[in-house]
Structures are given as structure tokens and as C-alpha cells.
mmCIF file of C-alpha atoms in Angstrom:
data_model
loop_
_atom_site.group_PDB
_atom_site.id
_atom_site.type_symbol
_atom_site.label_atom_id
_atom_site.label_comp_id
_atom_site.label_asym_id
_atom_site.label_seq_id
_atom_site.Cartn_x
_atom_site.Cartn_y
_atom_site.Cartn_z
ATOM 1 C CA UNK A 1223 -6.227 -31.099 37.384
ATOM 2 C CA UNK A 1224 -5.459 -30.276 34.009
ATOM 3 C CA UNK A 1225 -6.168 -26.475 32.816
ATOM 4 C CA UNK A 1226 -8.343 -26.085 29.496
ATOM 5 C CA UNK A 1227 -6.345 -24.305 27.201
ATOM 6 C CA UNK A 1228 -8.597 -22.138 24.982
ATOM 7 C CA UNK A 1229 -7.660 -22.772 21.213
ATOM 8 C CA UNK A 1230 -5.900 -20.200 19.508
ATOM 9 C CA UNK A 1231 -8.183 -19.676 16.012
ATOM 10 C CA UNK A 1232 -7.083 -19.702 12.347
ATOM 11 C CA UNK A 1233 -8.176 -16.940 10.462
ATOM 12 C CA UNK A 1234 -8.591 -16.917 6.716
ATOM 13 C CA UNK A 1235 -8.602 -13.640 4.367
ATOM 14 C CA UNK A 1236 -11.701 -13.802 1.966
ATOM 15 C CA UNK A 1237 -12.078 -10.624 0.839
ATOM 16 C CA UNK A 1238 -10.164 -7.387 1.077
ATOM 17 C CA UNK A 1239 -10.729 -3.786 -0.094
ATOM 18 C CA UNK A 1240 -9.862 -0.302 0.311
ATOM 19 C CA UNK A 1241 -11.204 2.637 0.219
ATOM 20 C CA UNK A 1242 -9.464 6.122 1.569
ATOM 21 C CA UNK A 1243 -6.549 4.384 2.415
ATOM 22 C CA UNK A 1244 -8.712 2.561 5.127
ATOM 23 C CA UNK A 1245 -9.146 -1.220 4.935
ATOM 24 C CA UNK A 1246 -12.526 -2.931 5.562
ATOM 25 C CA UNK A 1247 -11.895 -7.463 5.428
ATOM 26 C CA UNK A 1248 -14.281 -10.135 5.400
ATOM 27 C CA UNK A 1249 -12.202 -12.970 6.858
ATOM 28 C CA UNK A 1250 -13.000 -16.407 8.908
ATOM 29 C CA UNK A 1251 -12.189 -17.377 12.340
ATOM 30 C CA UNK A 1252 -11.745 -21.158 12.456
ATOM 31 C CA UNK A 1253 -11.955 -23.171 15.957
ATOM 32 C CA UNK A 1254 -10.369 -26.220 13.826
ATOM 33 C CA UNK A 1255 -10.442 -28.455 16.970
ATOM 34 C CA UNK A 1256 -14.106 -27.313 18.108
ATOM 35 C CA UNK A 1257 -14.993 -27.639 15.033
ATOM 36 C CA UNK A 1258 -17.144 -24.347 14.658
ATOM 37 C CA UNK A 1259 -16.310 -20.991 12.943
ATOM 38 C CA UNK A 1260 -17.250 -17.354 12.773
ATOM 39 C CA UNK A 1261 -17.424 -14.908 10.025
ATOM 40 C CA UNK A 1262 -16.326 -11.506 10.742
ATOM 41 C CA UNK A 1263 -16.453 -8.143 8.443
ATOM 42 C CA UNK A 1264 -13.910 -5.811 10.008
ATOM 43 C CA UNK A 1265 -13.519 -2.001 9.085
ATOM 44 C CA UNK A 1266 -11.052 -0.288 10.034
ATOM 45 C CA UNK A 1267 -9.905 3.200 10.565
ATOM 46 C CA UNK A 1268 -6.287 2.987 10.691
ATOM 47 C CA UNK A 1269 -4.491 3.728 7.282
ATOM 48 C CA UNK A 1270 -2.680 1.231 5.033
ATOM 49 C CA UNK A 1271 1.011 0.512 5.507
ATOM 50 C CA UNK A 1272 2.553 0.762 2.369
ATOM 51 C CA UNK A 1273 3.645 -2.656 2.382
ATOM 52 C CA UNK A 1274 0.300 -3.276 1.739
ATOM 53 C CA UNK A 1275 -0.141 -0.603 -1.148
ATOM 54 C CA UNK A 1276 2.832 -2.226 -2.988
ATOM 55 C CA UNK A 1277 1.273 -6.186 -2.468
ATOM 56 C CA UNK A 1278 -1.827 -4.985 -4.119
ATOM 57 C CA UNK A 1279 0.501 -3.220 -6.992
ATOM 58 C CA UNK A 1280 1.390 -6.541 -7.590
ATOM 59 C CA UNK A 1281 -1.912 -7.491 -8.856
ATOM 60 C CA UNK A 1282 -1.712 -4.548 -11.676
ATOM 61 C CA UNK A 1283 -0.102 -6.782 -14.340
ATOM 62 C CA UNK A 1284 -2.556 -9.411 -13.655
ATOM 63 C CA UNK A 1285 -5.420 -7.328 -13.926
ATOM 64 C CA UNK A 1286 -4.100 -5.867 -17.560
ATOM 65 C CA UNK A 1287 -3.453 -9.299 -18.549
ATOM 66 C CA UNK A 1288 -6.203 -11.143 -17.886
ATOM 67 C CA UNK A 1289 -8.853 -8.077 -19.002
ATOM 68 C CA UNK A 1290 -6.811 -8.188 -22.658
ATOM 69 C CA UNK A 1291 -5.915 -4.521 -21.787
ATOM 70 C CA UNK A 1292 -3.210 -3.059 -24.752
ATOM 71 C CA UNK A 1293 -0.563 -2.651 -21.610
ATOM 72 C CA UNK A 1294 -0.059 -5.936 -21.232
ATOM 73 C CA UNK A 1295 2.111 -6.567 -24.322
ATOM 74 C CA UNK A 1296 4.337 -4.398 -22.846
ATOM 75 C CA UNK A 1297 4.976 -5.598 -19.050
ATOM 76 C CA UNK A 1298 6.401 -9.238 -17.789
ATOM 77 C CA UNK A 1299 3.746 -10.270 -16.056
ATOM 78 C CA UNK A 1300 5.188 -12.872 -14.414
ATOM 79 C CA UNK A 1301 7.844 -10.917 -13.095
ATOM 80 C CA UNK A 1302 7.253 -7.187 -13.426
ATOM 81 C CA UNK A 1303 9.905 -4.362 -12.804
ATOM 82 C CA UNK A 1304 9.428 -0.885 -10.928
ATOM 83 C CA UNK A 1305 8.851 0.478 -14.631
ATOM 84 C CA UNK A 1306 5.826 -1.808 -15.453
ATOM 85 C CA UNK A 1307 3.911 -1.210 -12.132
ATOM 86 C CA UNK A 1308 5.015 2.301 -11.762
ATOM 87 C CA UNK A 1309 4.865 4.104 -15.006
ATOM 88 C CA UNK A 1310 3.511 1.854 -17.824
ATOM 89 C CA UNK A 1311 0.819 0.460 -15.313
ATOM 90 C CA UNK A 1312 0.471 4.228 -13.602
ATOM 91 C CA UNK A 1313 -3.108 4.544 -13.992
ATOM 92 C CA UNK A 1314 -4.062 1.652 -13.207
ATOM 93 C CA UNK A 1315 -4.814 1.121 -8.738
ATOM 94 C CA UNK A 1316 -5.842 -2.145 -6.852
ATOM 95 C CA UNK A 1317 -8.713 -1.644 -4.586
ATOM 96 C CA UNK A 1318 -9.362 -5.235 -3.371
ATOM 97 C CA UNK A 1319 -9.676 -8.272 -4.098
ATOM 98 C CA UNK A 1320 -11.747 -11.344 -3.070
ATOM 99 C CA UNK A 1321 -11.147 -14.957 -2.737
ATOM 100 C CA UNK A 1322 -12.998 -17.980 -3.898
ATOM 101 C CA UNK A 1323 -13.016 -22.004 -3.880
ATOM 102 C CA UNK A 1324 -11.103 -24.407 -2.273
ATOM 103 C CA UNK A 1325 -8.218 -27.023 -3.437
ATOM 104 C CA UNK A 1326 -7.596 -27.099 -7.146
ATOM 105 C CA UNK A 1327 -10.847 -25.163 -7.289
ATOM 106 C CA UNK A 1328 -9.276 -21.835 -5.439
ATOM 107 C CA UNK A 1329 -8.614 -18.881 -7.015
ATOM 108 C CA UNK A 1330 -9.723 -14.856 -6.737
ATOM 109 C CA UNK A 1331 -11.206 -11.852 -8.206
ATOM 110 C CA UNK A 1332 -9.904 -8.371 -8.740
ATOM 111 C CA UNK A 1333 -10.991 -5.006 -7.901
ATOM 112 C CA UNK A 1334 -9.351 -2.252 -9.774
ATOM 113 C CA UNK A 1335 -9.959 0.771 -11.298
ATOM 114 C CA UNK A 1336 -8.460 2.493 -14.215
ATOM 115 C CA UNK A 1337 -7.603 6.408 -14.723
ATOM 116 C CA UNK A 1338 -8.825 7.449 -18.442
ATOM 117 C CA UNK A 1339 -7.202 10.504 -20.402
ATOM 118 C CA UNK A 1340 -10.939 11.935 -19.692
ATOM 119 C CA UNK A 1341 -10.020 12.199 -15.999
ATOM 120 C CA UNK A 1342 -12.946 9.798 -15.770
ATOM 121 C CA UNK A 1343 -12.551 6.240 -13.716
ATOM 122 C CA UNK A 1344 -12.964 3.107 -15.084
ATOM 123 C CA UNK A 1345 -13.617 0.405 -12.542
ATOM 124 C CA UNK A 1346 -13.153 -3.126 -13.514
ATOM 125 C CA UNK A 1347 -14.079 -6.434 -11.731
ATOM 126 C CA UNK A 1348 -11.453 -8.778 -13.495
ATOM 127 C CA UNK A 1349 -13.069 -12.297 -14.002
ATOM 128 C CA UNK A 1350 -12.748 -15.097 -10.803
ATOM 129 C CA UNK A 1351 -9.415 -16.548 -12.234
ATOM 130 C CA UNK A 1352 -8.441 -19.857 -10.462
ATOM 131 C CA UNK A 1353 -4.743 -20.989 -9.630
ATOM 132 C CA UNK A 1354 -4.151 -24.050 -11.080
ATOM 133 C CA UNK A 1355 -6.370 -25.583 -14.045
ATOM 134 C CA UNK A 1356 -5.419 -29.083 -14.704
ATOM 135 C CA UNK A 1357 -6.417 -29.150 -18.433
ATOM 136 C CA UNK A 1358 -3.752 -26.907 -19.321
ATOM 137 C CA UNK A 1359 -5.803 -24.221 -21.071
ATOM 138 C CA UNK A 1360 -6.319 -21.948 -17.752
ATOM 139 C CA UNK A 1361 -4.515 -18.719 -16.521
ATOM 140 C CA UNK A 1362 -0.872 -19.078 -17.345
ATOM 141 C CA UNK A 1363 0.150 -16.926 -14.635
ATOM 142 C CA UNK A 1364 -1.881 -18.612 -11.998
ATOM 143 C CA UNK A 1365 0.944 -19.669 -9.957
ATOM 144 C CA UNK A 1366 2.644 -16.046 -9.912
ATOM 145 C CA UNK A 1367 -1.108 -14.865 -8.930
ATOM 146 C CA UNK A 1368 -1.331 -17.179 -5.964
ATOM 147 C CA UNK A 1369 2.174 -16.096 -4.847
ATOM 148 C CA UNK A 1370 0.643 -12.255 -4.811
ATOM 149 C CA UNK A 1371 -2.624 -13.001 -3.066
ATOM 150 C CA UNK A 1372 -0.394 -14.839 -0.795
ATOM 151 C CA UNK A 1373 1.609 -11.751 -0.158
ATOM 152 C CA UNK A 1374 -1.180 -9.454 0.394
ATOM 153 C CA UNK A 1375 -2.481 -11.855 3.229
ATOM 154 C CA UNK A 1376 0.398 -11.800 4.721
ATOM 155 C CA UNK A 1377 -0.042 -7.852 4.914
ATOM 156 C CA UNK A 1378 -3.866 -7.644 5.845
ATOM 157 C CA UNK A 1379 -3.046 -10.312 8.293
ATOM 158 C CA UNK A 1380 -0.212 -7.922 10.275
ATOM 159 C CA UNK A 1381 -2.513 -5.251 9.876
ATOM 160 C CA UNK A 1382 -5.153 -6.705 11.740
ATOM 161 C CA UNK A 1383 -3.093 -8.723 14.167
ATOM 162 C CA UNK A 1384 0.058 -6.965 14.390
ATOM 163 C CA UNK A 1385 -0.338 -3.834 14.013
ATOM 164 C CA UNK A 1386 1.077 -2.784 10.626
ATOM 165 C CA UNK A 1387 -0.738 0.712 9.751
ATOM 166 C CA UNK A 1388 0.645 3.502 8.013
ATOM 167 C CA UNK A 1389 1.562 6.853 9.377
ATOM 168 C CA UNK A 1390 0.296 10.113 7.945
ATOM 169 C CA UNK A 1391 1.539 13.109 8.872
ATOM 170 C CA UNK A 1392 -0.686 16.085 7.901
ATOM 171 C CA UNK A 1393 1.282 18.805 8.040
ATOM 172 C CA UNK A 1394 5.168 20.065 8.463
ATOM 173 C CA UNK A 1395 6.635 21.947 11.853
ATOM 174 C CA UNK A 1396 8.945 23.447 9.521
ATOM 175 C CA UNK A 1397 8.979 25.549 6.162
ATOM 176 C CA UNK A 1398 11.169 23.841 3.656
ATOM 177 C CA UNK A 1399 12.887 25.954 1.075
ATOM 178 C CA UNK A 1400 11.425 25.738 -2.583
ATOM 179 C CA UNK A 1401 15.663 25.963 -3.155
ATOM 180 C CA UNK A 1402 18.305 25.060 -1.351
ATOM 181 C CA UNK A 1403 21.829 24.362 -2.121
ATOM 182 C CA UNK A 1404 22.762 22.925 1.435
ATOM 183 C CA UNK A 1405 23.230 19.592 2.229
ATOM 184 C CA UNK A 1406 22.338 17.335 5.101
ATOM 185 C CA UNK A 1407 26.051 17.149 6.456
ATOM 186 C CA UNK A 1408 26.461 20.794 6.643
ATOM 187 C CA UNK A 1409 25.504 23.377 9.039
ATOM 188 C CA UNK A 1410 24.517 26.614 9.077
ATOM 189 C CA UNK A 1411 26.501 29.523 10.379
ATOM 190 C CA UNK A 1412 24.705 32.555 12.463
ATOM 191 C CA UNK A 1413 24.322 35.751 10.481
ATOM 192 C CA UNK A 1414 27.085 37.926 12.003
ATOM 193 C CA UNK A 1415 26.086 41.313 12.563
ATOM 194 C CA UNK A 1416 27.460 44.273 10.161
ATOM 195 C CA UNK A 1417 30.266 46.495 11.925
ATOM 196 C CA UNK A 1418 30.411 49.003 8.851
ATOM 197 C CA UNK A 1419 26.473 49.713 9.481
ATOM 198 C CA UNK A 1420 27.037 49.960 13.330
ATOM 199 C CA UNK A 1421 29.735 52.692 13.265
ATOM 200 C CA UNK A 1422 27.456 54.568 10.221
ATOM 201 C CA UNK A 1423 24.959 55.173 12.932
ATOM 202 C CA UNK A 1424 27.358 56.338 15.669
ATOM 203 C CA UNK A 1425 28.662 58.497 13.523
ATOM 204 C CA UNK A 1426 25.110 60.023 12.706
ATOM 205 C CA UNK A 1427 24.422 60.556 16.158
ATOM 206 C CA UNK A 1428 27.791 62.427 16.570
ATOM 207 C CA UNK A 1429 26.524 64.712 14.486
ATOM 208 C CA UNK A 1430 23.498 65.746 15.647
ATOM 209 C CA UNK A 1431 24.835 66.276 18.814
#
């Protein structure tokens, strides 16, 4: 007698976002060959791995690109260094990000938020952008977008699945020095104790005697 084998679901990342360095995801549990599905909001309390943090980075020069932000003349968007996403693109943060459409039609929105020189947020909801546009006169990045999106499933997906959370440590078991001119390989010596101030004292206590 043959065992039924329960089917192991796909799951599909719709929409993502963070908030306190805690991640709550909208994604879809697929029984392909029982044909039935179930859609699941998860929120989590475990903090973002910074794997994560750095796959939603990716999304900065996208977001200054396609909301004609004045930064993006000054990034490669389709293939931006440390400098781009971590000092021209500094105040800008990914919070989420939410996909949409299927096939040709797919493609995503973008949650971010912008720090102004008011201290003041700006949040922006960057446009549904689709991957590919057949007509030629669509998001000329949409290809290096995909590839990101792609990326940050990969992340939510071993954070849900696998695992993959963060680690925060509050505080230190140790003071560390504000300056300190020793280096890892070296150690330190014990304090050895003053003869000169030893034989000072005998010597007082001679005297009084």
C-alpha cells in the first residue's frame, strides 16, 4: 500500500516591509498539485539579518531613479558602488516593497523614505514599475530591478524558513577604552608592585618605634 506523501508547498513573496528592524510579509502558499492555495500575513519579532538590510539597499538607486530625484545623475544605477548606496544615497532607507502582476506583466513597488536637512521624513511610494516592457519605452533598469527583488526574496525567504535573523546585543560585559594604543596580538603585563614605596613605609614604622 502506497503512503500519501503530503506535498511540500511553494511559497511566493508579495509584499515585504519593515518596521523596527522587525519584518511583517504577505506571501502565498501554493499546493500546485492540489491545486488550492493560502494567503498568509506573517509578523515577526525576530530582527533583520543584515543580509537583508543590504538587499533592500539595493533598491536605493532605483528608487532615486525612477522618482527623478537630483541623486540619480550621480550614481550607476545599474551597477552601484559602496559610495552610491552608502554616502551619496545616505539618507535615503528601503522599508518594503510589494510585488505585482504576472509574466511580462510583473513588476513591484517601492517603499522608502527619505531623511530631509529639516530632520523631517519624507516617505515615498515609488510608482508600480514593471520588468520588462516590450515597446521599448519602459524602465531601462528593469532587468537590474528584477535581479534585486530577486535577491531580497531570497533573504525574506531564509528568514522565514531558515532561520536567518539578526543578532542584537544590547549592551557590553566589558568597558572599552575611549583610547587605546594596544593591539589585538599583544598582551597585557600585571602591574608589578613598587619596592621603593614598600621599604618608605618600613622605614616609617622604624621610626616611630
Amino acid at each position: 500500500m502506497e503512503e500519501n506523501v503530503k506535498e511540500q508547498p511553494v511559497y511566493k513573496i508579495g509584499k515585504v516591509k519593515i518596521k523596527g528592524e522587525q519584518l511583517t510579509v504577505d506571501f502565498v502558499e501554493d499546493f500546485v498539485n492540489a491545486n488550492y492555495h493560502n494567503d498568509i500575513t506573517k509578523s515577526c519579532q525576530q530582527i533583520v539579518h543584515s543580509d537583508l538590510k543590504y538587499a533592500l539597499g539595493l533598491l536605493k538607486p532605483h528608487v532615486v531613479q525612477i522618482c527623478e530625484m537630483p541623486e540619480a545623475k550621480h550614481i550607476n544605477v545599474a551597477d552601484p558602488s559602496d559610495e552610491d548606496l552608502n554616502e551619496r544615497l545616505k539618507n535615503y532607507v528601503v522599508t518594503g516593497y510589494s510585488k505585482g502582476g504576472d509574466g511580462e506583466s510583473a513588476g513591484v513597488t517601492i517603499i522608502a523614505q527619505k531623511l530631509l536637512s529639516t530632520g523631517k521624513v519624507l516617505n515615498l511610494t515609488v510608482p508600480f514599475m514593471q520588468f520588462a516592457d516590450e515597446s521599448g519605452e519602459g524602465y531601462p533598469y528593469g532587468s537590474e530591478l528584477e535581479e534585486v527583488i530577486a535577491r531580497c526574496d531570497y533573504e525574506v525567504d531564509a528568514y522565514l524558513f531558515e532561520e536567518k535573523w539578526g543578532i542584537k546585543q544590547e549592551t557590553f560585559d566589558f568597558d572599552t577604552p575611549v583610547e587605546s594604543d594596544i593591539t589585538g596580538t599583544e598582551e597585557l603585563e600585571p602591574k608589578k608592585k613598587s619596592r621603593k614605596k614598600k621599604e618608605s613605609v618600613d622605614e616609617e614604622n622604624r621610626i616611630s618605634a
